[in-house]
């Protein structure tokens, strides 16, 4: 059994509680499934540390051959507003204009060479990497929402699930499409699993994958995952993650596989999802103590993980080589 840092579980709480200048002493015991198999093939390569304040749980995405990091909490103050761009060819970071709005950020997705970021009040913003500029677009139809997830598909962006526990509204399984060209929200078919918060999502090809998360603010965590296709507008349940007691510390994908890292105290056990066989398998462990609250992005099919939380916030950058 592993005792998880209380700050890790605090990310499941509403942002107004996360922003307080003291830590919430919420602890959880997490037991990870064991395997006798010895995964082979994949490796991790450590790159240059990033040259700014360490952090975890920021929003990260990729656009036009670059990766981006926006915001991220610190233990002694409110969320940061700096924005950084990563060039994988040069293994270097460049500071961009600060995020100009004041509310805690919840989810970021991309489509059509733009990023779309939603904050916990439901405000949706667009980032243009060419002009390094931000603009307000719209408000989420149901307003305030924390712990929601999202993805970009077919030129549109999607957000859903999450909770409004602090306002007494519980957990949600609704999902909404935002039509960028029409500046219009449309409710799509509800997420078919139990209503939940802090679900993960990733995109492979023409499909988005959404699942895991919690409906209680702490373990046990859901193991179910669903595939969404924008062409049919339908959800389809895929294979469950093969362990039911875990804390997701990493999540990313390339154009053919999805990856989930389940956090221990000083490493993360990695699982790979193959949509061609609808199966999960264990792959090479992420050997870093900074294995929760990590940030990640995929640039030209190269997958990067950075930051994270241990006793401090990390500055390490890693590339996953499958």
Short mmCIF file of C-alpha atoms in Angstrom, two decimals:
data_model
loop_
_atom_site.label_atom_id
_atom_site.label_comp_id
_atom_site.label_asym_id
_atom_site.label_seq_id
_atom_site.Cartn_x
_atom_site.Cartn_y
_atom_site.Cartn_z
CA UNK A 1 0.00 0.00 0.00
CA UNK A 2 1.09 3.53 -0.71
CA UNK A 3 0.17 6.70 1.15
CA UNK A 4 -0.65 9.42 -1.36
CA UNK A 5 0.37 13.06 -0.77
CA UNK A 6 -2.74 14.94 0.50
CA UNK A 7 -2.23 17.66 -2.13
CA UNK A 8 -2.68 15.06 -4.86
CA UNK A 9 -6.21 14.24 -3.78
CA UNK A 10 -7.00 17.94 -3.37
CA UNK A 11 -7.14 18.32 -7.16
CA UNK A 12 -10.43 16.41 -7.06
CA UNK A 13 -11.95 19.25 -5.03
CA UNK A 14 -13.53 22.45 -6.41
CA UNK A 15 -10.95 25.11 -7.35
CA UNK A 16 -12.02 27.59 -4.71
CA UNK A 17 -10.87 25.01 -2.15
CA UNK A 18 -7.69 24.22 -4.08
CA UNK A 19 -6.72 27.92 -4.01
CA UNK A 20 -6.69 28.27 -0.25
CA UNK A 21 -3.28 28.99 1.24
CA UNK A 22 -3.32 25.88 3.37
CA UNK A 23 -3.35 22.25 2.34
CA UNK A 24 -6.38 20.07 2.81
CA UNK A 25 -5.28 17.01 4.69
CA UNK A 26 -7.13 14.46 2.60
CA UNK A 27 -5.34 11.15 2.38
CA UNK A 28 -6.09 8.04 0.43
CA UNK A 29 -4.60 4.56 0.33
CA UNK A 30 -3.94 3.34 -3.16
CA UNK A 31 -3.12 -0.26 -4.01
CA UNK A 32 -1.87 -1.05 -7.49
CA UNK A 33 -2.32 -4.38 -9.20
CA UNK A 34 0.81 -6.47 -9.61
CA UNK A 35 1.98 -8.34 -12.68
CA UNK A 36 4.59 -11.05 -13.10
CA UNK A 37 5.20 -10.02 -16.70
CA UNK A 38 8.26 -7.92 -17.46
CA UNK A 39 7.29 -5.29 -20.04
CA UNK A 40 9.80 -4.75 -22.81
CA UNK A 41 10.36 -2.40 -25.71
CA UNK A 42 9.36 1.06 -24.58
CA UNK A 43 11.84 3.43 -22.93
CA UNK A 44 11.92 6.87 -21.31
CA UNK A 45 14.46 9.54 -22.25
CA UNK A 46 15.14 12.45 -19.89
CA UNK A 47 15.56 15.83 -21.61
CA UNK A 48 16.62 19.27 -20.37
CA UNK A 49 14.70 20.52 -17.34
CA UNK A 50 12.30 23.31 -18.11
CA UNK A 51 13.65 26.72 -17.09
CA UNK A 52 10.74 28.05 -15.05
CA UNK A 53 8.94 27.47 -11.80
CA UNK A 54 8.13 23.81 -11.25
CA UNK A 55 4.49 22.85 -11.23
CA UNK A 56 1.93 20.14 -11.81
CA UNK A 57 -1.66 20.02 -12.97
CA UNK A 58 -1.30 22.84 -15.49
CA UNK A 59 -3.05 22.66 -18.85
CA UNK A 60 -0.96 21.36 -21.72
CA UNK A 61 -1.56 20.89 -25.45
CA UNK A 62 0.24 20.97 -28.79
CA UNK A 63 -0.17 23.24 -31.83
CA UNK A 64 1.80 23.74 -35.04
CA UNK A 65 4.72 21.56 -34.03
CA UNK A 66 5.11 23.00 -30.52
CA UNK A 67 3.92 21.97 -27.07
CA UNK A 68 2.35 24.43 -24.63
CA UNK A 69 1.92 24.74 -20.88
CA UNK A 70 -0.58 27.16 -19.36
CA UNK A 71 -0.94 27.99 -15.66
CA UNK A 72 -0.65 25.39 -12.88
CA UNK A 73 -1.05 25.67 -9.09
CA UNK A 74 1.54 26.39 -6.45
CA UNK A 75 1.10 25.40 -2.78
CA UNK A 76 1.50 28.91 -1.41
CA UNK A 77 -0.60 31.00 -3.81
CA UNK A 78 -3.28 30.98 -6.48
CA UNK A 79 -2.75 29.48 -9.92
CA UNK A 80 0.02 30.92 -12.07
CA UNK A 81 -0.74 32.77 -15.32
CA UNK A 82 2.44 32.19 -17.34
CA UNK A 83 2.40 30.40 -20.72
CA UNK A 84 5.35 28.50 -22.22
CA UNK A 85 6.02 26.92 -25.60
CA UNK A 86 8.27 23.89 -26.09
CA UNK A 87 10.25 23.19 -29.28
CA UNK A 88 10.99 19.44 -29.34
CA UNK A 89 13.62 19.79 -32.07
CA UNK A 90 15.69 22.22 -30.00
CA UNK A 91 14.63 20.78 -26.60
CA UNK A 92 14.01 24.34 -25.45
CA UNK A 93 11.23 26.47 -23.93
CA UNK A 94 10.09 30.00 -24.82
CA UNK A 95 7.88 32.16 -22.65
CA UNK A 96 4.76 33.51 -24.37
CA UNK A 97 2.28 36.17 -23.30
CA UNK A 98 0.61 35.45 -19.98
CA UNK A 99 -2.87 34.03 -19.83
CA UNK A 100 -4.89 37.27 -19.39
CA UNK A 101 -7.91 36.01 -17.43
CA UNK A 102 -8.34 35.48 -13.71
CA UNK A 103 -10.20 32.22 -13.11
CA UNK A 104 -8.83 28.75 -12.40
CA UNK A 105 -8.50 26.70 -15.59
CA UNK A 106 -10.11 23.29 -15.95
CA UNK A 107 -9.55 21.75 -19.41
CA UNK A 108 -7.77 22.46 -22.71
CA UNK A 109 -8.41 20.92 -26.14
CA UNK A 110 -7.25 21.71 -29.67
CA UNK A 111 -8.65 21.75 -33.18
CA UNK A 112 -7.98 23.71 -36.39
CA UNK A 113 -4.60 24.95 -35.07
CA UNK A 114 -6.21 26.67 -32.09
CA UNK A 115 -6.48 25.79 -28.41
CA UNK A 116 -9.75 26.06 -26.49
CA UNK A 117 -9.54 26.43 -22.74
CA UNK A 118 -12.42 26.43 -20.27
CA UNK A 119 -12.26 27.69 -16.70
CA UNK A 120 -14.28 26.54 -13.69
CA UNK A 121 -16.86 29.30 -14.15
CA UNK A 122 -17.63 27.93 -17.63
CA UNK A 123 -15.92 30.67 -19.65
CA UNK A 124 -14.39 29.39 -22.89
CA UNK A 125 -11.34 31.05 -24.46
CA UNK A 126 -9.41 30.58 -27.69
CA UNK A 127 -5.62 30.73 -28.00
CA UNK A 128 -4.04 31.55 -31.38
CA UNK A 129 -0.38 30.40 -31.43
CA UNK A 130 0.43 32.38 -34.57
CA UNK A 131 -0.43 35.72 -32.97
CA UNK A 132 0.17 34.56 -29.37
CA UNK A 133 -3.20 36.00 -28.43
CA UNK A 134 -6.27 35.06 -26.37
CA UNK A 135 -9.93 35.89 -26.77
CA UNK A 136 -13.15 35.11 -24.92
CA UNK A 137 -15.63 33.06 -26.96
CA UNK A 138 -18.63 31.84 -24.98
CA UNK A 139 -19.91 30.37 -21.73
CA UNK A 140 -20.56 26.72 -21.03
CA UNK A 141 -24.35 26.20 -21.24
CA UNK A 142 -24.70 24.97 -17.65
CA UNK A 143 -22.31 27.54 -16.18
CA UNK A 144 -20.03 26.64 -13.27
CA UNK A 145 -18.37 23.23 -13.65
CA UNK A 146 -15.22 21.75 -12.09
CA UNK A 147 -13.38 18.56 -12.94
CA UNK A 148 -14.76 18.38 -16.47
CA UNK A 149 -12.87 16.86 -19.40
CA UNK A 150 -12.82 17.50 -23.13
CA UNK A 151 -11.40 16.75 -26.56
CA UNK A 152 -11.25 18.17 -30.09
CA UNK A 153 -12.61 16.23 -33.09
CA UNK A 154 -13.52 17.17 -36.66
CA UNK A 155 -13.07 20.90 -36.20
CA UNK A 156 -15.30 21.09 -33.12
CA UNK A 157 -14.55 20.89 -29.41
CA UNK A 158 -16.34 18.91 -26.72
CA UNK A 159 -16.58 19.25 -22.94
CA UNK A 160 -18.52 17.29 -20.36
CA UNK A 161 -18.80 15.36 -17.07
CA UNK A 162 -17.42 17.11 -13.95
CA UNK A 163 -19.07 18.28 -10.76
CA UNK A 164 -20.57 21.20 -8.92
CA UNK A 165 -20.37 19.69 -5.46
CA UNK A 166 -19.66 22.97 -3.69
CA UNK A 167 -22.91 24.35 -5.11
CA UNK A 168 -24.88 21.23 -4.23
CA UNK A 169 -25.35 20.04 -7.82
CA UNK A 170 -23.38 16.79 -7.59
CA UNK A 171 -21.73 14.96 -10.49
CA UNK A 172 -22.58 15.11 -14.20
CA UNK A 173 -22.48 12.85 -17.26
CA UNK A 174 -23.74 15.35 -19.85
CA UNK A 175 -21.52 16.26 -22.83
CA UNK A 176 -21.62 19.31 -25.10
CA UNK A 177 -20.22 20.15 -28.52
CA UNK A 178 -19.03 23.68 -29.26
CA UNK A 179 -19.23 24.58 -32.95
CA UNK A 180 -16.31 26.95 -33.43
CA UNK A 181 -17.54 28.42 -36.72
CA UNK A 182 -21.06 29.10 -35.42
CA UNK A 183 -20.14 29.99 -31.82
CA UNK A 184 -22.87 27.60 -30.71
CA UNK A 185 -23.22 24.86 -28.09
CA UNK A 186 -25.20 21.65 -28.74
CA UNK A 187 -25.81 18.89 -26.24
CA UNK A 188 -24.72 15.53 -27.61
CA UNK A 189 -25.53 12.05 -26.36
CA UNK A 190 -24.70 11.82 -22.65
CA UNK A 191 -21.55 10.07 -21.53
CA UNK A 192 -22.88 6.54 -20.89
CA UNK A 193 -20.98 5.79 -17.70
CA UNK A 194 -21.81 6.90 -14.18
CA UNK A 195 -21.68 10.65 -13.62
CA UNK A 196 -18.15 11.59 -12.53
CA UNK A 197 -15.41 14.16 -12.14
CA UNK A 198 -11.74 14.26 -13.22
CA UNK A 199 -12.24 11.78 -16.07
CA UNK A 200 -9.34 11.41 -18.49
CA UNK A 201 -9.59 11.83 -22.26
CA UNK A 202 -7.34 11.27 -25.25
CA UNK A 203 -7.76 11.14 -29.02
CA UNK A 204 -6.60 8.46 -31.45
CA UNK A 205 -7.44 9.08 -35.10
CA UNK A 206 -11.12 9.95 -35.53
CA UNK A 207 -12.14 8.81 -32.06
CA UNK A 208 -11.98 10.28 -28.58
CA UNK A 209 -11.63 8.10 -25.48
CA UNK A 210 -13.10 9.20 -22.14
CA UNK A 211 -13.29 7.39 -18.82
CA UNK A 212 -11.90 6.62 -15.35
CA UNK A 213 -12.39 9.48 -12.86
CA UNK A 214 -14.31 9.46 -9.60
CA UNK A 215 -17.82 9.96 -8.28
CA UNK A 216 -16.75 10.35 -4.67
CA UNK A 217 -13.77 12.71 -4.68
CA UNK A 218 -11.40 9.85 -3.76
CA UNK A 219 -10.84 6.16 -4.53
CA UNK A 220 -12.41 3.83 -5.48
CA UNK A 221 -11.98 5.15 -9.01
CA UNK A 222 -13.96 4.04 -12.06
CA UNK A 223 -12.28 1.64 -14.50
CA UNK A 224 -14.65 2.03 -17.45
CA UNK A 225 -13.63 3.85 -20.65
CA UNK A 226 -15.74 4.80 -23.70
CA UNK A 227 -15.01 5.70 -27.31
CA UNK A 228 -16.80 8.60 -29.00
CA UNK A 229 -17.03 9.04 -32.77
CA UNK A 230 -18.08 12.47 -34.02
CA UNK A 231 -19.35 11.05 -37.32
CA UNK A 232 -21.93 8.79 -35.66
CA UNK A 233 -22.40 10.88 -32.54
CA UNK A 234 -22.35 7.68 -30.49
CA UNK A 235 -20.43 6.33 -27.51
CA UNK A 236 -19.19 2.75 -27.33
CA UNK A 237 -17.72 1.08 -24.26
CA UNK A 238 -14.20 -0.32 -24.69
CA UNK A 239 -12.19 -2.63 -22.44
CA UNK A 240 -11.92 -1.54 -18.81
CA UNK A 241 -8.58 -0.51 -17.38
CA UNK A 242 -7.35 -3.78 -15.77
CA UNK A 243 -7.09 -2.53 -12.20
CA UNK A 244 -9.71 -0.94 -9.98
CA UNK A 245 -7.68 0.78 -7.26
CA UNK A 246 -5.35 3.44 -8.56
CA UNK A 247 -4.55 7.12 -8.99
CA UNK A 248 -3.98 8.36 -12.54
CA UNK A 249 -0.77 10.35 -12.71
CA UNK A 250 -0.11 10.42 -16.46
CA UNK A 251 -2.29 10.36 -19.57
CA UNK A 252 -1.35 10.87 -23.23
CA UNK A 253 -1.63 9.29 -26.69
CA UNK A 254 -0.07 9.19 -30.14
CA UNK A 255 -1.78 8.42 -33.45
CA UNK A 256 -2.20 4.71 -32.67
CA UNK A 257 -2.12 4.05 -28.89
CA UNK A 258 -3.29 5.57 -25.62
CA UNK A 259 -1.27 5.55 -22.37
CA UNK A 260 -2.23 5.76 -18.70
CA UNK A 261 0.22 5.96 -15.79
CA UNK A 262 -0.93 4.80 -12.34
CA UNK A 263 0.99 6.50 -9.57
CA UNK A 264 2.97 4.92 -6.79
CA UNK A 265 5.09 7.01 -4.42
CA UNK A 266 8.16 7.20 -6.67
CA UNK A 267 7.09 5.70 -10.01
CA UNK A 268 4.06 5.14 -12.21
CA UNK A 269 2.96 1.79 -13.59
CA UNK A 270 2.17 2.37 -17.27
CA UNK A 271 -0.65 0.81 -19.31
CA UNK A 272 -0.99 0.96 -23.10
CA UNK A 273 -4.35 0.81 -24.90
CA UNK A 274 -4.42 -0.63 -28.43
CA UNK A 275 -7.67 0.22 -30.26
CA UNK A 276 -6.99 -2.42 -32.95
CA UNK A 277 -7.36 -5.18 -30.35
CA UNK A 278 -9.42 -3.27 -27.77
CA UNK A 279 -6.97 -4.29 -25.06
CA UNK A 280 -4.73 -2.86 -22.35
CA UNK A 281 -1.27 -4.14 -21.49
CA UNK A 282 1.36 -3.09 -19.02
CA UNK A 283 4.35 -1.28 -20.52
CA UNK A 284 7.58 0.31 -19.28
CA UNK A 285 7.31 1.94 -15.84
CA UNK A 286 7.78 5.71 -15.51
CA UNK A 287 10.67 5.84 -13.05
CA UNK A 288 10.19 9.26 -11.50
CA UNK A 289 8.90 10.39 -8.13
CA UNK A 290 7.15 13.22 -10.00
CA UNK A 291 4.44 10.87 -11.22
CA UNK A 292 1.22 12.63 -10.16
CA UNK A 293 -0.29 15.91 -11.37
CA UNK A 294 1.95 15.66 -14.44
CA UNK A 295 1.56 17.60 -17.68
CA UNK A 296 1.88 16.04 -21.13
CA UNK A 297 1.53 16.72 -24.83
CA UNK A 298 2.18 14.96 -28.13
CA UNK A 299 4.05 16.82 -30.86
CA UNK A 300 4.36 15.21 -34.30
CA UNK A 301 3.64 11.84 -32.70
CA UNK A 302 6.35 12.34 -30.05
CA UNK A 303 5.03 12.08 -26.48
CA UNK A 304 6.35 14.24 -23.64
CA UNK A 305 5.66 14.24 -19.89
CA UNK A 306 6.87 16.96 -17.54
CA UNK A 307 6.38 18.65 -14.19
CA UNK A 308 4.43 16.75 -11.57
CA UNK A 309 4.25 16.63 -7.81
CA UNK A 310 6.35 14.81 -5.20
CA UNK A 311 7.61 16.61 -2.09
CA UNK A 312 7.98 19.63 -4.39
CA UNK A 313 6.86 20.47 -7.92
CA UNK A 314 9.13 19.00 -10.58
CA UNK A 315 10.99 20.58 -13.47
CA UNK A 316 11.98 17.38 -15.27
CA UNK A 317 11.02 16.72 -18.90
CA UNK A 318 10.77 13.19 -20.33
CA UNK A 319 10.05 11.74 -23.75
CA UNK A 320 8.26 8.39 -23.97
CA UNK A 321 9.64 6.18 -26.74
CA UNK A 322 7.21 3.32 -27.42
#
